[in-house]
Amino acid sequence: MNANEVAGLTGLSVRTLHHYDAIGLLCPRRNPENGYREYSEENLDRLQQILFFRECGFPLSVIRELLENPEFDREQAFQVQKAYLVHERRRIDTMLDTLLKTHKTWKGEITMTPKEKFEGFDFSKNPYEEEARRRWGDETVQKSSSTLSALGKEEQEKIARQMENIFCTLAQCRQLPPDSPEVLEKVGEFYHFLNDNFGHHYSPEAFTGLGQMYVDDPRFTENIDQYGEGLSAFLAQAMKHYADTLN
C-alpha cells in the first residue's frame, strides 16, 4: 500500500506518516523506480502498535524506544494496552456521571459534595507508561530522570526557571517566521540547554521528534501553550528548521 492508501485506511494524514518515517518510527521500503513509500503487512502491524500506544497516551519518542527494544514482547504490550484502555473507559464513565450530576446540580435537583465534583479527573502520570518503561526500558527518559534526581532541589528549581524563561522568550517570537534568524538563534539556545542539562544528547533527528511530540501529545501541547497560544505548533516547525541547519 502507498502512503495515500494507508492514510485513507487509518485516518492519519500523509504528512503524519511521512513524519513517522523521518523520526525512524515507521519506515516502509521505497520503490526503487519512483522512490515512493510502500507499506507492507508488517508495516501495518507496527503502525497498529504505534496507534494503540498513542491512544494510551504514550509520546512518540517513548513508543519508538519500546518498539525498538530487543526485549519488546507483543503479548505483554497487549496486557498493558488492554489495562490502560479498560482503566480509561472506567474513568470516562465516571467523568460522564460527574458531568450529569453537575447538570442536575445546576438545575437544583441534587447537591454534590466537593469530592463528587472532581470524580473522574486524573492528572497523575500515566501508570501504564511507567509499567512499559519498567518492562522494556527507556534509555532517554532514564538518563534524564537520573540526571535531574542527582541534582539538589535548588538546582532543579533553577533548571525549571530557565526552562520557563526559554518558553516565555520563544512565545514572544512566535509571530515571526519559524525559520527566521532571530527564531533559529533562540531555538539553538534551547537545543544546547537540553543537551547540557538533561543527561541525554539530542541528535538533530531527535530534536525534530521532540518538537513534533509537542503537537502530537495533548499533555505537552496544553503545558507549552500556556506560555502563548499556538506556541507548541510554532516550536515544532522552528525546531525542525533548526535541526535541518545541523545536518
Short mmCIF file of C-alpha atoms in Angstrom, two decimals, residues 78-216:
data_model
loop_
_atom_site.label_atom_id
_atom_site.label_comp_id
_atom_site.label_asym_id
_atom_site.label_seq_id
_atom_site.Cartn_x
_atom_site.Cartn_y
_atom_site.Cartn_z
CA PHE A 78 -1.32 -6.29 24.75
CA GLN A 79 -1.78 -6.63 28.51
CA VAL A 80 -0.51 -3.08 29.13
CA GLN A 81 -2.70 -1.60 26.37
CA LYS A 82 -5.78 -3.53 27.49
CA ALA A 83 -5.31 -2.49 31.12
CA TYR A 84 -4.95 1.16 30.13
CA LEU A 85 -8.00 1.21 27.85
CA VAL A 86 -10.17 -0.54 30.47
CA HIS A 87 -8.92 1.99 33.03
CA GLU A 88 -9.68 4.85 30.64
CA ARG A 89 -13.17 3.51 29.88
CA ARG A 90 -13.97 3.42 33.59
CA ARG A 91 -12.53 6.92 34.08
CA ILE A 92 -14.62 8.32 31.23
CA ASP A 93 -17.74 6.61 32.60
CA THR A 94 -17.02 8.24 35.97
CA MET A 95 -16.48 11.64 34.34
CA LEU A 96 -19.72 11.29 32.39
CA ASP A 97 -21.54 10.51 35.64
CA THR A 98 -19.90 13.57 37.25
CA LEU A 99 -21.00 15.72 34.31
CA LEU A 100 -24.60 14.50 34.55
CA LYS A 101 -24.63 15.12 38.31
CA THR A 102 -23.21 18.60 37.73
CA HIS A 103 -26.02 19.34 35.28
CA LYS A 104 -28.59 18.25 37.84
CA THR A 105 -26.88 20.41 40.46
CA TRP A 106 -27.14 23.46 38.17
CA LYS A 107 -30.88 22.76 37.84
CA GLY A 108 -31.25 22.48 41.61
CA GLU A 109 -32.27 18.82 41.52
CA ILE A 110 -29.39 17.50 43.67
CA THR A 111 -26.45 18.78 45.71
CA MET A 112 -22.92 17.49 45.06
CA THR A 113 -20.21 17.22 47.67
CA PRO A 114 -16.85 18.90 46.88
CA LYS A 115 -15.32 15.44 46.36
CA GLU A 116 -18.07 14.40 43.92
CA LYS A 117 -17.43 17.48 41.77
CA PHE A 118 -13.98 16.18 40.80
CA GLU A 119 -14.52 12.43 40.48
CA GLY A 120 -13.01 11.06 37.28
CA PHE A 121 -10.42 13.79 36.80
CA ASP A 122 -6.90 12.36 36.85
CA PHE A 123 -3.83 14.46 36.19
CA SER A 124 -1.31 11.97 37.53
CA LYS A 125 1.37 10.39 35.36
CA ASN A 126 0.29 7.59 33.08
CA PRO A 127 0.88 4.45 35.22
CA TYR A 128 0.89 2.21 32.15
CA GLU A 129 3.64 4.23 30.52
CA GLU A 130 5.67 3.69 33.70
CA GLU A 131 4.95 -0.04 33.54
CA ALA A 132 6.06 -0.19 29.91
CA ARG A 133 9.27 1.60 30.78
CA ARG A 134 9.94 -0.90 33.54
CA ARG A 135 9.33 -3.80 31.16
CA TRP A 136 11.28 -2.63 28.13
CA GLY A 137 13.30 0.37 29.31
CA ASP A 138 13.57 3.89 28.01
CA GLU A 139 17.18 4.98 27.96
CA THR A 140 16.49 8.62 27.19
CA VAL A 141 13.94 9.06 29.95
CA GLN A 142 16.01 7.09 32.44
CA LYS A 143 19.09 9.21 31.77
CA SER A 144 17.14 12.45 32.07
CA SER A 145 15.41 11.34 35.27
CA SER A 146 18.66 10.13 36.80
CA THR A 147 20.44 13.36 35.91
CA LEU A 148 17.74 15.54 37.43
CA SER A 149 17.35 13.34 40.51
CA ALA A 150 21.05 13.64 41.22
CA LEU A 151 20.71 17.42 41.47
CA GLY A 152 19.74 19.23 44.64
CA LYS A 153 16.33 20.85 44.98
CA GLU A 154 17.78 24.33 44.41
CA GLU A 155 19.48 23.24 41.17
CA GLN A 156 16.32 21.51 39.96
CA GLU A 157 14.31 24.67 40.58
CA LYS A 158 16.96 26.70 38.75
CA ILE A 159 16.65 24.46 35.67
CA ALA A 160 12.85 24.68 35.84
CA ARG A 161 13.06 28.50 35.92
CA GLN A 162 15.46 28.50 32.98
CA MET A 163 13.10 26.27 31.01
CA GLU A 164 10.19 28.62 31.74
CA ASN A 165 12.25 31.63 30.65
CA ILE A 166 13.12 29.87 27.40
CA PHE A 167 9.46 29.13 26.64
CA CYS A 168 8.47 32.71 27.52
CA THR A 169 11.17 34.09 25.21
CA LEU A 170 10.15 31.77 22.37
CA ALA A 171 6.50 32.70 22.88
CA GLN A 172 7.42 36.33 22.20
CA CYS A 173 8.92 35.26 18.86
CA ARG A 174 6.03 33.14 17.62
CA GLN A 175 4.71 35.84 15.27
CA LEU A 176 7.99 35.66 13.33
CA PRO A 177 8.65 33.08 10.59
CA PRO A 178 9.84 29.87 12.30
CA ASP A 179 12.93 29.79 10.06
CA SER A 180 13.93 33.42 10.66
CA PRO A 181 17.44 34.06 12.03
CA GLU A 182 16.05 35.50 15.28
CA VAL A 183 13.95 32.41 15.95
CA LEU A 184 16.69 29.96 14.97
CA GLU A 185 19.08 31.67 17.38
CA LYS A 186 16.65 31.25 20.29
CA VAL A 187 15.82 27.66 19.32
CA GLY A 188 19.56 26.95 19.16
CA GLU A 189 19.88 28.15 22.75
CA PHE A 190 17.05 25.77 23.68
CA TYR A 191 18.80 22.90 21.88
CA HIS A 192 22.05 23.45 23.78
CA PHE A 193 20.19 23.92 27.06
CA LEU A 194 18.58 20.48 26.70
CA ASN A 195 21.86 18.80 25.81
CA ASP A 196 23.72 20.50 28.66
CA ASN A 197 21.25 19.73 31.45
CA PHE A 198 19.34 16.50 30.91
CA GLY A 199 21.98 13.80 30.57
CA HIS A 200 20.98 12.90 27.03
CA HIS A 201 22.35 14.21 23.73
CA TYR A 202 19.59 15.09 21.29
CA SER A 203 20.59 14.43 17.71
CA PRO A 204 19.03 16.76 15.11
CA GLU A 205 16.50 14.00 14.31
CA ALA A 206 15.63 13.52 17.98
CA PHE A 207 15.25 17.28 18.43
CA THR A 208 12.82 17.35 15.49
CA GLY A 209 10.93 14.42 17.04
CA LEU A 210 10.72 16.25 20.36
CA GLY A 211 9.21 19.27 18.64
CA GLN A 212 6.66 17.10 16.87
CA MET A 213 5.77 15.48 20.19
CA TYR A 214 4.79 18.93 21.42
CA VAL A 215 1.86 18.86 18.98
CA ASP A 216 1.20 15.10 18.93
#
